XYZ file of C-alpha atoms in Angstrom:
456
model
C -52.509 39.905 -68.096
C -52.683 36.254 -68.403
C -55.493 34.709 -69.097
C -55.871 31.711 -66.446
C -56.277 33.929 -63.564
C -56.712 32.105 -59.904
C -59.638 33.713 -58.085
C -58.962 37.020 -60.345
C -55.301 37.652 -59.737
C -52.959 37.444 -62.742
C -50.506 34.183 -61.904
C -47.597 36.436 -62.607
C -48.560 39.012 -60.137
C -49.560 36.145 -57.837
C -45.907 34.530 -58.028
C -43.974 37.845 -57.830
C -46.040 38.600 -54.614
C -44.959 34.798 -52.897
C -41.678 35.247 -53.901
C -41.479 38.522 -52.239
C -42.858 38.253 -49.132
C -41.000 34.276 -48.839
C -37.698 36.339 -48.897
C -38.985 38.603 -46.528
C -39.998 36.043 -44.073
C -36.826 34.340 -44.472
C -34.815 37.380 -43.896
C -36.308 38.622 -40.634
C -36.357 35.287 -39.194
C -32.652 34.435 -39.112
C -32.486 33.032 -34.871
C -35.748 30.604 -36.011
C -34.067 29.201 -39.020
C -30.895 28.634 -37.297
C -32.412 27.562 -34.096
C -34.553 24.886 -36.712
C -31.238 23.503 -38.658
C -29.878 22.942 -35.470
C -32.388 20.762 -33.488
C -35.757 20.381 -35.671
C -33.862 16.770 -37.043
C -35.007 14.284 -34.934
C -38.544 15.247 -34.984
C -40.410 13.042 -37.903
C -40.642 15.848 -40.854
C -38.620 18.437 -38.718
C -42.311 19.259 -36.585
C -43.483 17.663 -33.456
C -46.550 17.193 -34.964
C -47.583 16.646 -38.384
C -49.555 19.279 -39.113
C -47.038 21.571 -38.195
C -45.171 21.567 -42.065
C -48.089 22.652 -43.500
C -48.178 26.073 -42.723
C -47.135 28.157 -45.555
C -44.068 30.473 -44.926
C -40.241 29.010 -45.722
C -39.975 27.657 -42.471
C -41.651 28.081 -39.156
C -41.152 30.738 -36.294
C -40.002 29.271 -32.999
C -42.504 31.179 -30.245
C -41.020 32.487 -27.031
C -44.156 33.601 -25.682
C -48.132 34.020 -25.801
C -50.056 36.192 -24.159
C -53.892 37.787 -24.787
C -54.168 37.760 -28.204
C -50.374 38.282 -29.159
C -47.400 35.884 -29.986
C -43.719 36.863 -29.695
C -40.949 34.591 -31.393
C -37.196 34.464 -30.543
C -36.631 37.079 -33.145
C -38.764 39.429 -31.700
C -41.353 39.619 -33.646
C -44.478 40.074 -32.188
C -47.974 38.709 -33.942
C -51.338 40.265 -33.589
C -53.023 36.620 -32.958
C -56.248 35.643 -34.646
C -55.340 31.773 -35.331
C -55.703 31.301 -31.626
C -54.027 27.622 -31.913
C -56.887 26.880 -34.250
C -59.438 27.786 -31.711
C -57.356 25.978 -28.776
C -57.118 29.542 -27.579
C -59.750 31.417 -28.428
C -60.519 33.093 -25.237
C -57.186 33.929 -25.180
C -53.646 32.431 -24.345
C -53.326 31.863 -20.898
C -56.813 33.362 -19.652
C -55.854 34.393 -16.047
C -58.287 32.221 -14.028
C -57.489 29.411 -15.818
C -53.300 30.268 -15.778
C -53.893 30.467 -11.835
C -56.198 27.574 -11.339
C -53.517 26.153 -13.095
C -51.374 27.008 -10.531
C -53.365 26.156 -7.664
C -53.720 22.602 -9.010
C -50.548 21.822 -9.499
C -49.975 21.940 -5.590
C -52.675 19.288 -4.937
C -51.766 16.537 -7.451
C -52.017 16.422 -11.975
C -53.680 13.077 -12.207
C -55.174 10.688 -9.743
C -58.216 8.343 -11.647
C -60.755 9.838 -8.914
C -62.659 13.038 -9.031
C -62.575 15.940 -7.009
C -64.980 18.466 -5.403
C -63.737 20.625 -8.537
C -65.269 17.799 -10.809
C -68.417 18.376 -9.383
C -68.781 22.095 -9.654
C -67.276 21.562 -13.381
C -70.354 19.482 -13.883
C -72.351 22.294 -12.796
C -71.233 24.644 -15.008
C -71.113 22.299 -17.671
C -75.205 21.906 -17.419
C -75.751 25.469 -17.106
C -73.551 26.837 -19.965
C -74.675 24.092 -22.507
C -77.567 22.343 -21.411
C -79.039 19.334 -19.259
C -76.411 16.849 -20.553
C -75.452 14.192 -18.826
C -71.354 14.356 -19.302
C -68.195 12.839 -19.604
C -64.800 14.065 -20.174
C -62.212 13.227 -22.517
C -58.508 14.869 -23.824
C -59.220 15.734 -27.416
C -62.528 16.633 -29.017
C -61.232 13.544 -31.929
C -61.644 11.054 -28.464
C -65.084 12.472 -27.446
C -66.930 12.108 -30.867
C -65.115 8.449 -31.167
C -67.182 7.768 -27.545
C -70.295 8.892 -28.740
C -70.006 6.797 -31.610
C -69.735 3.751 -30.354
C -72.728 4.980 -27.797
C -74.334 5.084 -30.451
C -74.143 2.705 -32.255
C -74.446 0.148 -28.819
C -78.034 1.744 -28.342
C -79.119 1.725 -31.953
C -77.763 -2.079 -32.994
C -76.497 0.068 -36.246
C -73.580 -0.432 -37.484
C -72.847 3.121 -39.792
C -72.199 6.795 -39.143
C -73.787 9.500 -42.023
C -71.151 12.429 -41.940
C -70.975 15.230 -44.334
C -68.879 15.254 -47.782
C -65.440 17.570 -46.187
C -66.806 17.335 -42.544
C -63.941 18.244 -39.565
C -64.025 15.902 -36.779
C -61.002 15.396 -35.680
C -59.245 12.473 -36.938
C -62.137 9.995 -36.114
C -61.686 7.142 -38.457
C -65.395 6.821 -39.659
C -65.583 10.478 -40.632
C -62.731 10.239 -43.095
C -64.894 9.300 -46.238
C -65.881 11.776 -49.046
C -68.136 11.108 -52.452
C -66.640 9.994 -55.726
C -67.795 11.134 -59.356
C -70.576 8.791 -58.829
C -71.848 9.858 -55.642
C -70.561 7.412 -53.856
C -69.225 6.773 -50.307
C -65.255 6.106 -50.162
C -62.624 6.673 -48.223
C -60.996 9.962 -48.261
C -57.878 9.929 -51.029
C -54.345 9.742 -48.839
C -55.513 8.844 -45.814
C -52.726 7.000 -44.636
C -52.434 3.114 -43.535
C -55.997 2.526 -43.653
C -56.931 -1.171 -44.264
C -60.885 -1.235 -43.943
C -63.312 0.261 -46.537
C -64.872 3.172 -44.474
C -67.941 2.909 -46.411
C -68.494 -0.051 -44.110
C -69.261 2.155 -41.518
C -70.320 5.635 -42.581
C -72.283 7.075 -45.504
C -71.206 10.425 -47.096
C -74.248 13.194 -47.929
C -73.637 17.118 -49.278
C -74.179 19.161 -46.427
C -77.592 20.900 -46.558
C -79.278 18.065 -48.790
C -81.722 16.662 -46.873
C -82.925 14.487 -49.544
C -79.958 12.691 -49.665
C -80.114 12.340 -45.950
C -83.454 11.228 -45.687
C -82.573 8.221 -48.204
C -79.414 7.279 -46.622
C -81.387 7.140 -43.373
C -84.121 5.166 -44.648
C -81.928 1.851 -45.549
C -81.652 1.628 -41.362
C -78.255 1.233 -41.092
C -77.413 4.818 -39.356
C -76.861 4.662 -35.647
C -76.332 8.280 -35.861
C -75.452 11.666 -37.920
C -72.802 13.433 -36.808
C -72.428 16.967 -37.945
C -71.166 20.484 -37.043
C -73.800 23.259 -37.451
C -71.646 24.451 -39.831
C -68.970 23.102 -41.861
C -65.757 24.466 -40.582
C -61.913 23.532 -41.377
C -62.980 24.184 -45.172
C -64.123 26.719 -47.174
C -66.843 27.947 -44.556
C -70.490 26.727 -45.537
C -73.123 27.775 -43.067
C -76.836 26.036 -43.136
C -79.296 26.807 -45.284
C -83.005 27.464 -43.633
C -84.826 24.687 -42.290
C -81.638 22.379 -42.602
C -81.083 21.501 -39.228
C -84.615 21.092 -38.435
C -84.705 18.714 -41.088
C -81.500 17.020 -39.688
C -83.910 16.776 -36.388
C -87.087 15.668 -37.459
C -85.265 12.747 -39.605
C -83.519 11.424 -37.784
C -86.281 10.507 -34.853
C -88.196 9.726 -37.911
C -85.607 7.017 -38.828
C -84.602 6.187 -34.972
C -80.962 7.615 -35.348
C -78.900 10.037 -32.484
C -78.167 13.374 -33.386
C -74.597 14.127 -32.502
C -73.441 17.651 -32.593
C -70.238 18.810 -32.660
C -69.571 21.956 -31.647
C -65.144 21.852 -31.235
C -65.168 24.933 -33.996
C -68.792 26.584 -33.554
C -68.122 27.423 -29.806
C -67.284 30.491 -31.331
C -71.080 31.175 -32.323
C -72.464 32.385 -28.595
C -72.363 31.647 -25.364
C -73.090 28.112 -25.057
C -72.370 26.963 -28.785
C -74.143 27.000 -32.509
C -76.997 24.842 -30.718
C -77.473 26.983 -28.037
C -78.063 29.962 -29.674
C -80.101 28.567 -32.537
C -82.278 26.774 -30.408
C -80.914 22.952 -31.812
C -81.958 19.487 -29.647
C -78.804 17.383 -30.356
C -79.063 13.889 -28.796
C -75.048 13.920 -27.631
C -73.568 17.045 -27.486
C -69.779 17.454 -28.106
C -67.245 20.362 -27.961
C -63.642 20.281 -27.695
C -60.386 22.640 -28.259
C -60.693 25.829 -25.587
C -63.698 24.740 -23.804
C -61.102 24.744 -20.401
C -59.328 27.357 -21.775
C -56.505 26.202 -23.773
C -55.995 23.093 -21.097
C -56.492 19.480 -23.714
C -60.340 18.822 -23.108
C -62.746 17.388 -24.601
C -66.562 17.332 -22.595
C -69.516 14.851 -24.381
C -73.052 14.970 -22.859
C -75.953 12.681 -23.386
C -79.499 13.894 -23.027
C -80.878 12.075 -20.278
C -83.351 9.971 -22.444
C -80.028 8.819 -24.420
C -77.955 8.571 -21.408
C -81.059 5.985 -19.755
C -80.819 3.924 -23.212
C -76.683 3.839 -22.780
C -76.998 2.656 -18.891
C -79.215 -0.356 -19.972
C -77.051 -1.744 -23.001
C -73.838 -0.683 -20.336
C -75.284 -3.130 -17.969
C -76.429 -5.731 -20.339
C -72.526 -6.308 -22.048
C -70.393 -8.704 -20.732
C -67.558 -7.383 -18.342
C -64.522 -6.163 -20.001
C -63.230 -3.352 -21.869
C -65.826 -0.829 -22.919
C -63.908 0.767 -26.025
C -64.106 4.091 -24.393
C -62.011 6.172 -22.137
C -58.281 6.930 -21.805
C -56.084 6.948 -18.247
C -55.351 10.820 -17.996
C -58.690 11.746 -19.307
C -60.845 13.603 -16.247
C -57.777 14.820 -14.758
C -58.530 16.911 -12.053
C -56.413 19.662 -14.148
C -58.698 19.382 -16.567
C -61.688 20.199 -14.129
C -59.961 23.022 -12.157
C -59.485 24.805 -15.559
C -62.994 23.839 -17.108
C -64.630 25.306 -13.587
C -62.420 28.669 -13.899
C -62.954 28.474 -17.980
C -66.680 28.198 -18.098
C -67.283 30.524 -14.937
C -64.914 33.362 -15.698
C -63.990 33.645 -18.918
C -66.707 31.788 -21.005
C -68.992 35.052 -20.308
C -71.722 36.898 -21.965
C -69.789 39.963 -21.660
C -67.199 38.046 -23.404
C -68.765 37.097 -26.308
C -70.212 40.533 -26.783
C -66.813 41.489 -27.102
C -65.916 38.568 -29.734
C -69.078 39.380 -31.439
C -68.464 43.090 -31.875
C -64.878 42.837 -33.064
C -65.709 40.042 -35.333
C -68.349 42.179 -36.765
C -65.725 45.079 -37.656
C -63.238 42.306 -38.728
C -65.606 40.814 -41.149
C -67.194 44.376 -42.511
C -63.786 45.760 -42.792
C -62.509 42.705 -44.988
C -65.931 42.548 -47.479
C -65.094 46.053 -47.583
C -60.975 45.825 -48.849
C -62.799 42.523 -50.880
C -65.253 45.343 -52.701
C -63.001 47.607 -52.761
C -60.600 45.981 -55.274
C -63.578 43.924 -57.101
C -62.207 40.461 -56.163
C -64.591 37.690 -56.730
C -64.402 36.567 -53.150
C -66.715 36.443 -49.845
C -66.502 36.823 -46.307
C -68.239 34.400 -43.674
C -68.726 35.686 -40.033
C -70.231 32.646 -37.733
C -70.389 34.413 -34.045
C -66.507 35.198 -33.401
C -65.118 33.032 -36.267
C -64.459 35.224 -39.721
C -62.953 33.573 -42.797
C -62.297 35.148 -46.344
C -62.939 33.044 -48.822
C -61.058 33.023 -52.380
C -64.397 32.264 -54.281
C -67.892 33.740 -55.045
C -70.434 32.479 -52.450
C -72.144 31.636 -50.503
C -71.360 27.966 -50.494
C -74.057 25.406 -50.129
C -71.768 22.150 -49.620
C -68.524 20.065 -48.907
C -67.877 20.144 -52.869
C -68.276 23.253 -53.591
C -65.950 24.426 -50.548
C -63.060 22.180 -51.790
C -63.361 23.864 -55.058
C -63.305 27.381 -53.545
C -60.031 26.461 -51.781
C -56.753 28.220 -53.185
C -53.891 27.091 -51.981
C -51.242 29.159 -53.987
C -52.913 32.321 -53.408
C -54.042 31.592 -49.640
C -50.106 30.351 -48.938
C -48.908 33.931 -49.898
C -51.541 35.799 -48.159
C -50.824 34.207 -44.894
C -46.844 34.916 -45.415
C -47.956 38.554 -46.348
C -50.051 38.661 -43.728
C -47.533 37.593 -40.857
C -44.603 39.939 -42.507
C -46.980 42.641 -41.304
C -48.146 41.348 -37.985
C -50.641 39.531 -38.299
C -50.894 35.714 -37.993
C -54.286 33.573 -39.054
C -55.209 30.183 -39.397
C -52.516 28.388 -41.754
C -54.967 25.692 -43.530
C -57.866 27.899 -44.041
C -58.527 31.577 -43.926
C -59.882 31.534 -40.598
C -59.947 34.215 -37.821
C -60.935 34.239 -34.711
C -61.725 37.065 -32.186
C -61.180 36.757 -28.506
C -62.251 38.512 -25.301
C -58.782 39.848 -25.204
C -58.333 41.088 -28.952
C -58.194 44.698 -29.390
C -59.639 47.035 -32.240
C -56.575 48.235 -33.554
C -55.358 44.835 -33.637
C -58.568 44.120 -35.915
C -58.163 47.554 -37.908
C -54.448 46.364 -38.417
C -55.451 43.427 -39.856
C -57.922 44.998 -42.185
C -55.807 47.439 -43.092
C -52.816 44.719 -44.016
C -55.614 42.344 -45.962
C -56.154 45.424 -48.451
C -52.873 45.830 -49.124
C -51.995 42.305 -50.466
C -54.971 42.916 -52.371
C -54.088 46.438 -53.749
C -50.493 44.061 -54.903
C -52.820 41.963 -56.138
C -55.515 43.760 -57.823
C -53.798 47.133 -58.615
């Protein structure tokens, strides 16, 4: 065995196990890959969206359909779901009341710039699944937190943003800084065509080191720290005890907004991370399949906040705000947040996620035990990741370091050749209402035996 193993598996056994399961992709796929050559050309990269290229088989599947918690593509293969589009979906693709309030909408009118009586019963349930916010909507969870960072920063007079060392927030600018050797803040390696020095605007701290908050806060210069209650998008790092109590208490020490964003951890309970844990953000944001799989984005100001944001509002010169985009508070957006948060956004719902991701996440630790790999499993509510390292992980570093990208590429391909399709840039799974147990006990049962290739 060689001696430079990756995560415990022998590089040999690793690269015999990719190069098996590439050619088996390859070869069952042969309508996608022709379907690709023909027309993928004059999209930038071959993908409509960036992002696409970097999941890790040969080339992608083209879909034909989604429906529940399964995906079909034109070669007939049908997936047992648990990337949900990255949490876009993860009540589900196509929840019925949403797919026909879809469909009652579209008789009355997609976008008109005024609101509707569906608006204000969206409100509604906006207040009583999340809290007494005061709200606006926006397309993309990326938009929202952008909003409530220039709110904040117009009520504070502060001109920087403290964000966490491998924080997910979309692709907001200010968020895109890490730490050097030094422990200092710089912008993130390969971000592309960026001309300022972030560290103009935001400061970098390790998750779950308050110290290192508390001193960044005390120069005054943070309007406001924006965090998930757990680090998602990476390695999974959850909170340590008293951490986001801490967050609270210093930042009204220091006079800076809390801004949570809950796009990923809407998976943790009805009514998100801060709902459930009991956590007083200042400006609450969530994002992805908060209207079931329709783009929206909702952010909510306490009312405090929200009376600080009317006076500086009404205090600026006329002119543009900064904020806001034309087909943002569409009334599609509200007829599916009103059927979303009413319907399918239930308790009973996410006592189903939680159960399943419960089995899911035993069933993995158990195949993980089983075969002695040094690796961990992370549940948070009906999110599940394996994770290619010991842990648990306390921080941003320490998650990057965890990451595998060899080994996690030819898990995923291993993992799809036998049904079963997860997140493509981490090894994230989700749960929905819809998701059956043998769809979980499949994918248990598939995970242990990459690892018996791997381990045996």
């Amino acid at each position: 065995m060689s001696a430079a193993l990756i995560a415990g598996v022998d590089p040999a056994r690793l690269a015999a196990l990719a190069a098996r399961e590439a050619a088996l992709y390859a070869a069952a796929r042969p309508k996608s890959a022709k379907a690709l050559a023909k027309g993928a050309g004059v999209f930038l990269s071959g993908v409509p969206m960036h992002w696409m290229a970097d999941w890790p088989m040969p080339h992608l599947p083209l879909i034909d359909r989604a429906e529940g918690a399964k995906i079909t593509d034109i070669d007939g293969h049908v997936l047992d779901d648990f990337c949900l589009g990255d949490t876009g979906s993860m009540f589900g693709h196509s929840p019925p009341p949403v797919a026909r309030a879809i469909r009652r909408q579209a008789r009355h009118g997609l976008t008109y710039m005024l609101p509707s009586e569906t608006a204000l019963k969206a409100g509604a349930l906006l207040c009583e699944r999340f809290g007494a916010f005061r709200w606006q909507i926006a397309t993309t969870a990326t938009d929202a937190n952008r909003f409530a960072l220039r709110v904040a920063r117009a009520i504070t007079g502060r001109p920087k943003v403290l964000v966490f060392n491998g924080c997910y927030h979309g692709t907001v600018d200010d968020a895109m800084v890490t730490l050097d050797a030094q422990g200092r803040t710089v912008t993130r390696p390969g971000l592309l065509g960026q001309a300022a020095d972030l560290s103009l605007v935001a400061t970098c701290c390790e998750f779950n080191d308050l110290s290192a908050v508390e001193a960044a806060l005390a120069t005054g210069e943070i309007a406001a720290i924006l965090t998930e209650p757990v680090m998602t998008n990476s390695c999974m790092v959850l909170p340590q005890a008293g951490f986001h109590d801490g967050l609270r208490q210093l930042s009204r020490h220091y006079g800076a907004l809390l801004i949570i964003d809950e796009t990923h951890t809407i998976s943790s309970g009805l009514g998100g991370y801060s709902r459930v844990h009991s956590l007083s953000p200042d400006i609450f944001v969530v994002g992805k399949c908060v209207a079931g799989g329709m783009p929206t984005a909702v952010w909510g100001l306490t009312e405090a906040v929200a009376q600080r944001y009317e006076a500086a509002n009404a205090d600026r010169p006329s002119g543009h705000s900064g904020m806001g985009t034309t087909l943002s508070a569409n009334p599609m957006q509200f007829a599916c947040l009103a059927a979303n948060l009413a319907e399918v956004m239930t308790p009973e719902a996410y006592a189903h996620m939680e159960k399943g991701a419960e089995r899911l996440s035993h069933g993995l630790a158990a195949a993980i035990d089983r075969h002695k790999a040094p690796w961990h499993v992370v549940r948070v509510g009906a999110r599940v990741e394996f994770i290619c390292a010991p842990g648990p992980l306390q921080n941003g570093a320490q998650a990057a370091q965890a990451h595998q990208p060899a080994l996690e590429a030819a898990l995923h391909t291993g993992l799809v050749n036998r049904g079963s399709l997860i997140a493509p840039f981490h090894n994230m799974m989700l749960v929905s209402p819809v998701t059956r147990k043998r769809q979980i006990d499949r994918l248990i049962a598939n995970f242990n035996a990459l690892l018996t290739d791997l381990f045996a």
